[in-house]
């Protein structure tokens, strides 16, 4: 392995800024929802760049893109790196985008230095990671890893009743069925999306695991009534129960510190009229924890609170995935790579879901975090320092080379 090669930081930065133009918002963010024309444009750009560095690009039936650079022994499973190009409606330039383009920069750097790894390398763009247009989140990687079926994913619809199947066809990314192939190892570089690295003045986050998540759709049924004539003690105010539940979700998370998380992020109030007591409220609950026992305890606490509410409450779990540890050997490789390159680092647990969570079910996986300004993400003002992005990509380059060449030793 050539340990002294370095990525081109300006080329990486320029690629991030160039792709940020596909869906650029007035505030400098990016709105590039999955399987829209803007998504097609950035996918087409990615394909051209990968083919220019000698990759073969294939697309599977859920729209995942695989750009493969040959190795010395192409019978070995590829060392993969990936993330996503779709964004939130008010997203930033770096979330997901950095992970894909860091992978591309690794390939460009290896080409610059005439380095051929033992195993092939593969940069992957996963479909609908964000889940902002279609549910479930992390859809493409979930199908690849067998978390849910292709037919289930293709049947999902957005708020305009457009299905994933039809959206893929409309942008020309309904690929041919490609069986989920073996993966030698999977890496994902990402901005942290939180404030921990910045607060601790660390450049590299060595991600040991990702929090497990349970998502719920909750409906509270009360009764609409006139805001004036109806006495307070006789009301069946669904919004009042919802307010209590929101505080309960917050308390449940605090009761399970330090990694407990609880969020009510969406609410619909019916009939949503100034002088009508709300008769029905629908809301979402997002619970997260670092171990499954804690997550289950939080689930029980939520369900108990809903059962004891003064109005009928329906709780439907819509997403669950267990806390996911990453591969010890790859985590150690990321840590050692950061140290060898002279970057400060710390072990962290990811509070967000990432495609690596699903890939870890089918292959050794690891993640590399770099700081983002003020810990802000899923926001148009999301920002990251160029030198931090460079550092993360150099750690990625070193770790991927080590993993690719280790497979050759295993095969021997």
Tab-separated table of C-alpha atoms in Angstrom:
chain	number	residue	atom	x	y	z
A	1	UNK	CA	0.000	0.000	0.000
A	2	UNK	CA	1.251	3.476	-0.846
A	3	UNK	CA	0.773	5.225	2.470
A	4	UNK	CA	2.058	8.646	1.484
A	5	UNK	CA	-0.455	9.550	-1.210
A	6	UNK	CA	-2.937	12.316	-0.466
A	7	UNK	CA	-6.225	13.353	-2.022
A	8	UNK	CA	-6.584	16.638	-3.935
A	9	UNK	CA	-8.537	18.832	-1.476
A	10	UNK	CA	-9.423	21.497	-4.035
A	11	UNK	CA	-10.809	18.899	-6.436
A	12	UNK	CA	-12.934	17.415	-3.651
A	13	UNK	CA	-14.226	20.851	-2.635
A	14	UNK	CA	-14.950	21.809	-6.255
A	15	UNK	CA	-16.944	18.604	-6.767
A	16	UNK	CA	-19.041	19.326	-3.671
A	17	UNK	CA	-19.715	22.872	-4.834
A	18	UNK	CA	-20.509	21.734	-8.378
A	19	UNK	CA	-23.060	19.155	-7.288
A	20	UNK	CA	-24.581	21.693	-4.883
A	21	UNK	CA	-25.773	23.604	-7.949
A	22	UNK	CA	-28.253	20.799	-8.719
A	23	UNK	CA	-31.114	22.126	-6.600
A	24	UNK	CA	-29.393	25.156	-5.096
A	25	UNK	CA	-31.697	27.231	-2.858
A	26	UNK	CA	-31.642	31.013	-2.351
A	27	UNK	CA	-30.108	30.528	1.114
A	28	UNK	CA	-27.249	28.484	-0.305
A	29	UNK	CA	-28.612	25.078	0.585
A	30	UNK	CA	-29.854	22.274	-1.650
A	31	UNK	CA	-33.341	20.952	-2.363
A	32	UNK	CA	-32.879	17.766	-4.365
A	33	UNK	CA	-35.592	15.294	-3.512
A	34	UNK	CA	-35.091	11.706	-4.520
A	35	UNK	CA	-36.139	10.572	-8.009
A	36	UNK	CA	-36.909	14.077	-9.256
A	37	UNK	CA	-35.398	15.687	-12.345
A	38	UNK	CA	-32.738	17.336	-10.181
A	39	UNK	CA	-31.837	13.916	-8.789
A	40	UNK	CA	-31.532	12.653	-12.362
A	41	UNK	CA	-29.215	15.526	-13.229
A	42	UNK	CA	-26.826	14.864	-10.344
A	43	UNK	CA	-26.936	11.111	-10.997
A	44	UNK	CA	-26.055	11.722	-14.653
A	45	UNK	CA	-23.143	13.927	-13.494
A	46	UNK	CA	-21.939	11.193	-11.150
A	47	UNK	CA	-22.099	8.576	-13.890
A	48	UNK	CA	-19.997	10.733	-16.230
A	49	UNK	CA	-17.346	11.364	-13.581
A	50	UNK	CA	-17.083	7.696	-12.672
A	51	UNK	CA	-16.851	6.526	-16.256
A	52	UNK	CA	-14.101	9.121	-16.802
A	53	UNK	CA	-11.952	7.392	-14.148
A	54	UNK	CA	-12.456	3.950	-15.668
A	55	UNK	CA	-15.429	2.680	-13.712
A	56	UNK	CA	-18.258	0.518	-14.940
A	57	UNK	CA	-21.567	1.930	-13.667
A	58	UNK	CA	-24.590	-0.311	-13.098
A	59	UNK	CA	-28.033	0.465	-11.680
A	60	UNK	CA	-30.349	-1.926	-9.868
A	61	UNK	CA	-34.144	-1.980	-9.860
A	62	UNK	CA	-34.506	0.386	-6.921
A	63	UNK	CA	-32.129	2.877	-8.566
A	64	UNK	CA	-28.973	2.214	-6.529
A	65	UNK	CA	-25.882	3.100	-8.586
A	66	UNK	CA	-22.658	1.055	-8.382
A	67	UNK	CA	-19.471	2.488	-9.917
A	68	UNK	CA	-16.793	-0.228	-9.911
A	69	UNK	CA	-13.055	0.308	-10.393
A	70	UNK	CA	-11.263	-2.936	-11.268
A	71	UNK	CA	-8.704	-4.419	-8.903
A	72	UNK	CA	-5.773	-6.758	-9.458
A	73	UNK	CA	-8.055	-9.688	-8.595
A	74	UNK	CA	-11.609	-9.019	-9.691
A	75	UNK	CA	-12.815	-12.301	-8.230
A	76	UNK	CA	-12.525	-10.667	-4.808
A	77	UNK	CA	-15.607	-8.898	-3.412
A	78	UNK	CA	-15.383	-5.111	-3.788
A	79	UNK	CA	-14.463	-2.688	-1.048
A	80	UNK	CA	-17.391	-0.288	-1.152
A	81	UNK	CA	-17.848	3.318	-0.135
A	82	UNK	CA	-21.118	5.148	-0.473
A	83	UNK	CA	-23.822	7.452	0.691
A	84	UNK	CA	-26.639	9.371	-1.004
A	85	UNK	CA	-27.253	12.326	-3.312
A	86	UNK	CA	-30.857	13.090	-2.323
A	87	UNK	CA	-31.479	15.850	0.224
A	88	UNK	CA	-34.087	17.149	2.605
A	89	UNK	CA	-36.449	19.875	1.286
A	90	UNK	CA	-34.255	22.400	3.096
A	91	UNK	CA	-31.008	20.461	2.950
A	92	UNK	CA	-27.356	21.414	2.795
A	93	UNK	CA	-24.377	20.800	0.521
A	94	UNK	CA	-22.647	18.111	2.560
A	95	UNK	CA	-25.125	15.609	4.024
A	96	UNK	CA	-24.759	12.453	1.928
A	97	UNK	CA	-23.124	14.335	-0.900
A	98	UNK	CA	-19.749	14.379	0.875
A	99	UNK	CA	-19.741	10.615	1.317
A	100	UNK	CA	-20.319	9.940	-2.376
A	101	UNK	CA	-17.802	12.524	-3.553
A	102	UNK	CA	-15.171	11.436	-1.025
A	103	UNK	CA	-15.465	7.980	-2.591
A	104	UNK	CA	-15.059	9.469	-6.060
A	105	UNK	CA	-12.017	11.439	-4.892
A	106	UNK	CA	-10.441	8.237	-3.557
A	107	UNK	CA	-10.715	6.699	-7.033
A	108	UNK	CA	-9.339	9.825	-8.703
A	109	UNK	CA	-6.385	9.891	-6.296
A	110	UNK	CA	-5.554	6.243	-6.917
A	111	UNK	CA	-5.625	6.920	-10.654
A	112	UNK	CA	-3.344	9.959	-10.234
A	113	UNK	CA	-0.808	7.761	-8.477
A	114	UNK	CA	-1.177	4.667	-10.684
A	115	UNK	CA	-2.274	2.580	-7.715
A	116	UNK	CA	-4.266	-0.580	-8.349
A	117	UNK	CA	-5.752	-2.159	-5.241
A	118	UNK	CA	-5.930	-5.927	-4.869
A	119	UNK	CA	-9.736	-6.016	-4.633
A	120	UNK	CA	-11.976	-3.870	-6.813
A	121	UNK	CA	-13.388	-0.680	-5.330
A	122	UNK	CA	-16.979	0.445	-5.669
A	123	UNK	CA	-18.629	3.825	-5.043
A	124	UNK	CA	-22.353	3.481	-4.362
A	125	UNK	CA	-25.198	6.000	-4.537
A	126	UNK	CA	-28.107	4.692	-2.472
A	127	UNK	CA	-31.671	5.672	-3.415
A	128	UNK	CA	-33.947	7.632	-1.051
A	129	UNK	CA	-31.729	7.663	1.999
A	130	UNK	CA	-33.439	10.752	3.390
A	131	UNK	CA	-37.008	9.465	3.270
A	132	UNK	CA	-38.267	12.999	2.693
A	133	UNK	CA	-40.282	12.019	-0.382
A	134	UNK	CA	-40.838	8.290	0.139
A	135	UNK	CA	-40.954	6.112	3.251
A	136	UNK	CA	-39.059	4.074	4.415
A	137	UNK	CA	-35.833	5.987	4.866
A	138	UNK	CA	-32.600	4.367	3.678
A	139	UNK	CA	-34.707	2.618	1.075
A	140	UNK	CA	-32.071	1.592	-1.449
A	141	UNK	CA	-29.606	0.210	1.075
A	142	UNK	CA	-32.481	-1.453	2.906
A	143	UNK	CA	-33.507	-3.348	-0.229
A	144	UNK	CA	-29.875	-4.285	-0.913
A	145	UNK	CA	-29.462	-5.657	2.605
A	146	UNK	CA	-32.808	-7.464	2.621
A	147	UNK	CA	-34.398	-5.287	5.308
A	148	UNK	CA	-37.483	-5.084	3.106
A	149	UNK	CA	-38.448	-6.347	-0.327
A	150	UNK	CA	-37.999	-4.665	-3.659
A	151	UNK	CA	-41.747	-4.910	-4.338
A	152	UNK	CA	-42.517	-3.160	-1.047
A	153	UNK	CA	-40.123	-0.319	-1.890
A	154	UNK	CA	-41.387	0.138	-5.457
A	155	UNK	CA	-44.996	0.326	-4.266
A	156	UNK	CA	-44.443	3.274	-1.902
A	157	UNK	CA	-46.060	6.571	-2.922
A	158	UNK	CA	-45.375	10.230	-2.202
A	159	UNK	CA	-47.922	12.886	-1.214
A	160	UNK	CA	-48.950	13.280	-4.878
A	161	UNK	CA	-49.585	9.510	-5.092
A	162	UNK	CA	-46.551	8.945	-7.367
A	163	UNK	CA	-44.996	5.547	-6.735
A	164	UNK	CA	-41.292	4.796	-6.447
A	165	UNK	CA	-41.682	2.503	-9.463
A	166	UNK	CA	-43.103	5.308	-11.613
A	167	UNK	CA	-40.644	7.913	-10.327
A	168	UNK	CA	-37.686	5.678	-11.205
A	169	UNK	CA	-39.044	5.161	-14.706
A	170	UNK	CA	-39.682	8.882	-15.174
A	171	UNK	CA	-36.011	9.777	-14.626
A	172	UNK	CA	-34.577	6.736	-16.409
A	173	UNK	CA	-33.116	5.039	-13.347
A	174	UNK	CA	-35.256	1.925	-13.145
A	175	UNK	CA	-32.294	-0.363	-13.641
A	176	UNK	CA	-32.170	-4.026	-14.370
A	177	UNK	CA	-32.429	-6.439	-11.477
A	178	UNK	CA	-28.987	-6.877	-9.987
A	179	UNK	CA	-28.658	-9.482	-7.277
A	180	UNK	CA	-27.187	-8.078	-4.070
A	181	UNK	CA	-23.535	-8.981	-4.536
A	182	UNK	CA	-20.966	-9.801	-1.892
A	183	UNK	CA	-19.224	-6.833	-0.282
A	184	UNK	CA	-15.748	-7.209	1.162
A	185	UNK	CA	-16.132	-4.149	3.381
A	186	UNK	CA	-18.218	-0.991	3.404
A	187	UNK	CA	-17.116	2.503	4.430
A	188	UNK	CA	-19.140	5.693	4.670
A	189	UNK	CA	-17.746	9.175	5.262
A	190	UNK	CA	-20.194	11.753	6.566
A	191	UNK	CA	-20.490	15.030	8.353
A	192	UNK	CA	-21.343	14.362	11.980
A	193	UNK	CA	-24.705	16.205	11.897
A	194	UNK	CA	-24.220	16.996	15.577
A	195	UNK	CA	-22.005	19.156	17.806
A	196	UNK	CA	-19.826	16.597	19.614
A	197	UNK	CA	-16.669	16.685	17.473
A	198	UNK	CA	-16.661	20.462	17.283
A	199	UNK	CA	-17.258	20.787	21.027
A	200	UNK	CA	-14.328	18.454	21.723
A	201	UNK	CA	-12.076	20.038	19.070
A	202	UNK	CA	-11.622	16.727	17.219
A	203	UNK	CA	-11.188	16.321	13.474
A	204	UNK	CA	-12.231	12.681	13.013
A	205	UNK	CA	-15.120	10.820	14.595
A	206	UNK	CA	-14.461	7.074	14.753
A	207	UNK	CA	-18.000	5.714	14.648
A	208	UNK	CA	-18.344	2.606	16.785
A	209	UNK	CA	-22.104	2.126	16.375
A	210	UNK	CA	-25.392	3.751	15.386
A	211	UNK	CA	-28.381	4.279	17.637
A	212	UNK	CA	-31.374	2.006	17.128
A	213	UNK	CA	-34.618	3.696	16.161
A	214	UNK	CA	-38.343	3.194	16.559
A	215	UNK	CA	-40.715	5.511	14.702
A	216	UNK	CA	-44.437	5.733	15.430
A	217	UNK	CA	-47.562	7.279	13.952
A	218	UNK	CA	-49.816	8.322	16.827
A	219	UNK	CA	-53.483	9.359	16.581
A	220	UNK	CA	-55.408	10.995	19.414
A	221	UNK	CA	-59.206	10.985	19.062
A	222	UNK	CA	-61.230	13.642	20.880
A	223	UNK	CA	-64.275	15.621	19.779
A	224	UNK	CA	-64.639	18.921	17.962
A	225	UNK	CA	-66.736	21.499	19.769
A	226	UNK	CA	-67.287	25.253	19.800
A	227	UNK	CA	-64.508	27.104	21.630
A	228	UNK	CA	-66.956	29.493	23.294
A	229	UNK	CA	-69.954	27.611	24.697
A	230	UNK	CA	-68.074	24.426	25.724
A	231	UNK	CA	-66.914	24.524	29.397
A	232	UNK	CA	-63.297	23.591	30.004
A	233	UNK	CA	-64.144	20.599	32.190
A	234	UNK	CA	-66.401	19.073	29.501
A	235	UNK	CA	-63.982	19.277	26.589
A	236	UNK	CA	-62.411	16.324	24.750
A	237	UNK	CA	-59.445	18.322	23.496
A	238	UNK	CA	-57.127	16.098	21.456
A	239	UNK	CA	-54.458	18.784	21.235
A	240	UNK	CA	-54.249	19.079	25.014
A	241	UNK	CA	-53.510	15.347	25.243
A	242	UNK	CA	-50.977	15.753	22.432
A	243	UNK	CA	-49.210	18.505	24.369
A	244	UNK	CA	-48.895	16.226	27.387
A	245	UNK	CA	-47.588	13.441	25.155
A	246	UNK	CA	-44.904	15.673	23.654
A	247	UNK	CA	-43.593	16.437	27.135
A	248	UNK	CA	-43.728	12.730	27.942
A	249	UNK	CA	-41.612	11.847	24.899
A	250	UNK	CA	-39.034	14.381	26.029
A	251	UNK	CA	-39.040	12.964	29.563
A	252	UNK	CA	-38.645	9.385	28.301
A	253	UNK	CA	-35.493	10.391	26.418
A	254	UNK	CA	-34.052	12.238	29.422
A	255	UNK	CA	-34.791	9.231	31.629
A	256	UNK	CA	-32.536	7.128	29.382
A	257	UNK	CA	-29.473	9.378	29.122
A	258	UNK	CA	-26.903	9.755	27.708
A	259	UNK	CA	-27.916	8.238	24.369
A	260	UNK	CA	-31.712	8.308	24.692
A	261	UNK	CA	-33.438	10.517	22.109
A	262	UNK	CA	-37.117	11.411	21.771
A	263	UNK	CA	-38.691	13.710	19.194
A	264	UNK	CA	-42.145	14.716	18.007
A	265	UNK	CA	-41.331	16.216	14.628
A	266	UNK	CA	-44.653	16.361	12.763
A	267	UNK	CA	-48.223	17.078	13.783
A	268	UNK	CA	-51.587	17.437	12.048
A	269	UNK	CA	-54.454	19.082	13.973
A	270	UNK	CA	-58.068	18.611	12.887
A	271	UNK	CA	-60.014	20.693	12.033
A	272	UNK	CA	-57.283	23.306	12.643
A	273	UNK	CA	-59.735	26.157	13.086
A	274	UNK	CA	-59.263	29.085	15.430
A	275	UNK	CA	-62.515	28.705	17.333
A	276	UNK	CA	-62.958	24.918	17.265
A	277	UNK	CA	-61.640	22.573	19.958
A	278	UNK	CA	-59.354	20.071	18.186
A	279	UNK	CA	-61.105	16.747	17.715
A	280	UNK	CA	-58.209	14.721	16.328
A	281	UNK	CA	-54.431	15.047	16.337
A	282	UNK	CA	-51.977	12.936	14.394
A	283	UNK	CA	-48.287	13.137	15.275
A	284	UNK	CA	-45.036	11.274	14.857
A	285	UNK	CA	-42.737	10.002	17.587
A	286	UNK	CA	-39.061	9.173	17.017
A	287	UNK	CA	-37.284	7.221	19.795
A	288	UNK	CA	-33.589	6.286	19.676
A	289	UNK	CA	-31.152	4.487	21.977
A	290	UNK	CA	-27.749	2.816	21.902
A	291	UNK	CA	-28.922	-0.652	22.954
A	292	UNK	CA	-32.044	-2.655	22.260
A	293	UNK	CA	-33.012	-3.140	25.916
A	294	UNK	CA	-33.119	0.626	26.439
A	295	UNK	CA	-35.022	1.161	23.215
A	296	UNK	CA	-37.586	-1.433	24.280
A	297	UNK	CA	-37.937	0.218	27.691
A	298	UNK	CA	-38.598	3.533	25.966
A	299	UNK	CA	-41.188	1.842	23.753
A	300	UNK	CA	-42.976	0.482	26.833
A	301	UNK	CA	-42.902	3.900	28.504
A	302	UNK	CA	-44.468	5.520	25.436
A	303	UNK	CA	-47.190	2.895	25.140
A	304	UNK	CA	-47.972	3.097	28.868
A	305	UNK	CA	-48.336	6.870	28.654
A	306	UNK	CA	-50.665	6.556	25.665
A	307	UNK	CA	-52.763	3.889	27.428
A	308	UNK	CA	-53.200	6.145	30.453
A	309	UNK	CA	-54.213	9.234	28.444
A	310	UNK	CA	-57.638	10.756	29.038
A	311	UNK	CA	-58.633	10.181	25.377
A	312	UNK	CA	-58.220	7.175	23.050
A	313	UNK	CA	-54.715	7.040	21.559
A	314	UNK	CA	-53.649	4.725	18.731
A	315	UNK	CA	-49.944	3.907	18.385
A	316	UNK	CA	-48.621	2.330	15.169
A	317	UNK	CA	-44.922	1.508	14.876
A	318	UNK	CA	-43.816	2.278	11.308
A	319	UNK	CA	-40.007	1.942	11.453
A	320	UNK	CA	-37.717	-0.177	13.599
A	321	UNK	CA	-34.102	-1.065	13.348
A	322	UNK	CA	-31.919	-2.276	16.142
A	323	UNK	CA	-28.825	-0.495	17.415
A	324	UNK	CA	-26.025	-1.416	15.032
A	325	UNK	CA	-22.410	-1.891	16.099
A	326	UNK	CA	-19.813	-1.556	13.352
A	327	UNK	CA	-17.042	-4.051	12.576
A	328	UNK	CA	-14.291	-3.899	15.191
A	329	UNK	CA	-11.494	-4.416	12.681
A	330	UNK	CA	-12.690	-1.643	10.369
A	331	UNK	CA	-13.364	0.716	13.276
A	332	UNK	CA	-9.811	0.082	14.458
A	333	UNK	CA	-8.523	0.716	10.945
A	334	UNK	CA	-10.266	4.103	10.820
A	335	UNK	CA	-8.830	4.985	14.231
A	336	UNK	CA	-5.321	3.879	13.265
A	337	UNK	CA	-5.534	5.720	9.933
A	338	UNK	CA	-6.510	8.946	11.664
A	339	UNK	CA	-3.647	8.563	14.139
A	340	UNK	CA	-1.114	7.715	11.414
A	341	UNK	CA	-2.105	10.845	9.497
A	342	UNK	CA	-1.828	13.010	12.599
A	343	UNK	CA	-5.498	13.879	13.020
A	344	UNK	CA	-7.153	14.195	16.404
A	345	UNK	CA	-9.992	11.738	16.821
A	346	UNK	CA	-12.517	10.347	19.265
A	347	UNK	CA	-14.884	7.406	19.353
A	348	UNK	CA	-18.514	8.384	18.780
A	349	UNK	CA	-21.945	6.805	18.390
A	350	UNK	CA	-24.073	7.982	15.478
A	351	UNK	CA	-27.429	9.382	16.502
A	352	UNK	CA	-28.634	9.433	12.889
A	353	UNK	CA	-29.480	6.542	10.622
A	354	UNK	CA	-27.165	5.984	7.653
A	355	UNK	CA	-26.937	3.500	4.813
A	356	UNK	CA	-24.013	1.925	6.674
A	357	UNK	CA	-26.494	0.689	9.275
A	358	UNK	CA	-28.130	-1.619	6.747
A	359	UNK	CA	-24.845	-2.542	5.033
A	360	UNK	CA	-23.498	-3.671	8.406
A	361	UNK	CA	-26.065	-6.468	8.301
A	362	UNK	CA	-24.445	-8.039	5.247
A	363	UNK	CA	-20.783	-6.958	5.381
A	364	UNK	CA	-18.155	-5.514	7.715
A	365	UNK	CA	-18.865	-1.772	7.885
A	366	UNK	CA	-17.471	1.396	9.415
A	367	UNK	CA	-18.097	5.137	9.285
A	368	UNK	CA	-15.889	8.221	9.399
A	369	UNK	CA	-17.326	11.461	10.771
A	370	UNK	CA	-15.985	14.984	10.318
A	371	UNK	CA	-17.320	18.066	12.129
A	372	UNK	CA	-20.001	20.347	10.757
A	373	UNK	CA	-20.354	23.957	11.859
A	374	UNK	CA	-22.369	24.301	15.067
A	375	UNK	CA	-23.563	20.717	14.609
A	376	UNK	CA	-26.208	21.927	12.131
A	377	UNK	CA	-27.526	19.636	9.399
A	378	UNK	CA	-30.803	19.111	7.521
A	379	UNK	CA	-30.661	22.873	7.130
A	380	UNK	CA	-29.695	25.187	4.277
A	381	UNK	CA	-26.942	26.783	6.387
A	382	UNK	CA	-25.222	23.411	6.945
A	383	UNK	CA	-21.468	23.974	6.611
A	384	UNK	CA	-18.146	22.174	6.999
A	385	UNK	CA	-14.496	23.199	6.805
A	386	UNK	CA	-12.548	22.212	3.707
A	387	UNK	CA	-9.605	20.965	5.772
A	388	UNK	CA	-11.896	18.705	7.808
A	389	UNK	CA	-13.414	17.270	4.635
A	390	UNK	CA	-9.902	16.701	3.313
A	391	UNK	CA	-8.877	14.935	6.517
A	392	UNK	CA	-11.879	12.607	6.442
A	393	UNK	CA	-11.242	11.732	2.807
A	394	UNK	CA	-7.570	10.959	3.463
A	395	UNK	CA	-8.560	8.669	6.336
A	396	UNK	CA	-11.046	7.011	3.991
A	397	UNK	CA	-8.373	6.565	1.307
A	398	UNK	CA	-5.994	4.886	3.716
A	399	UNK	CA	-8.645	2.651	5.314
A	400	UNK	CA	-10.014	1.519	1.952
A	401	UNK	CA	-6.554	0.632	0.660
A	402	UNK	CA	-5.871	-1.402	3.770
A	403	UNK	CA	-9.168	-3.251	3.467
A	404	UNK	CA	-8.725	-3.948	-0.249
A	405	UNK	CA	-5.219	-5.299	0.135
A	406	UNK	CA	-6.142	-7.347	3.221
A	407	UNK	CA	-8.601	-9.335	1.098
A	408	UNK	CA	-5.747	-10.418	-1.159
A	409	UNK	CA	-3.980	-11.836	1.871
A	410	UNK	CA	-7.147	-13.629	2.941
A	411	UNK	CA	-7.564	-15.128	-0.526
A	412	UNK	CA	-4.001	-16.375	-0.508
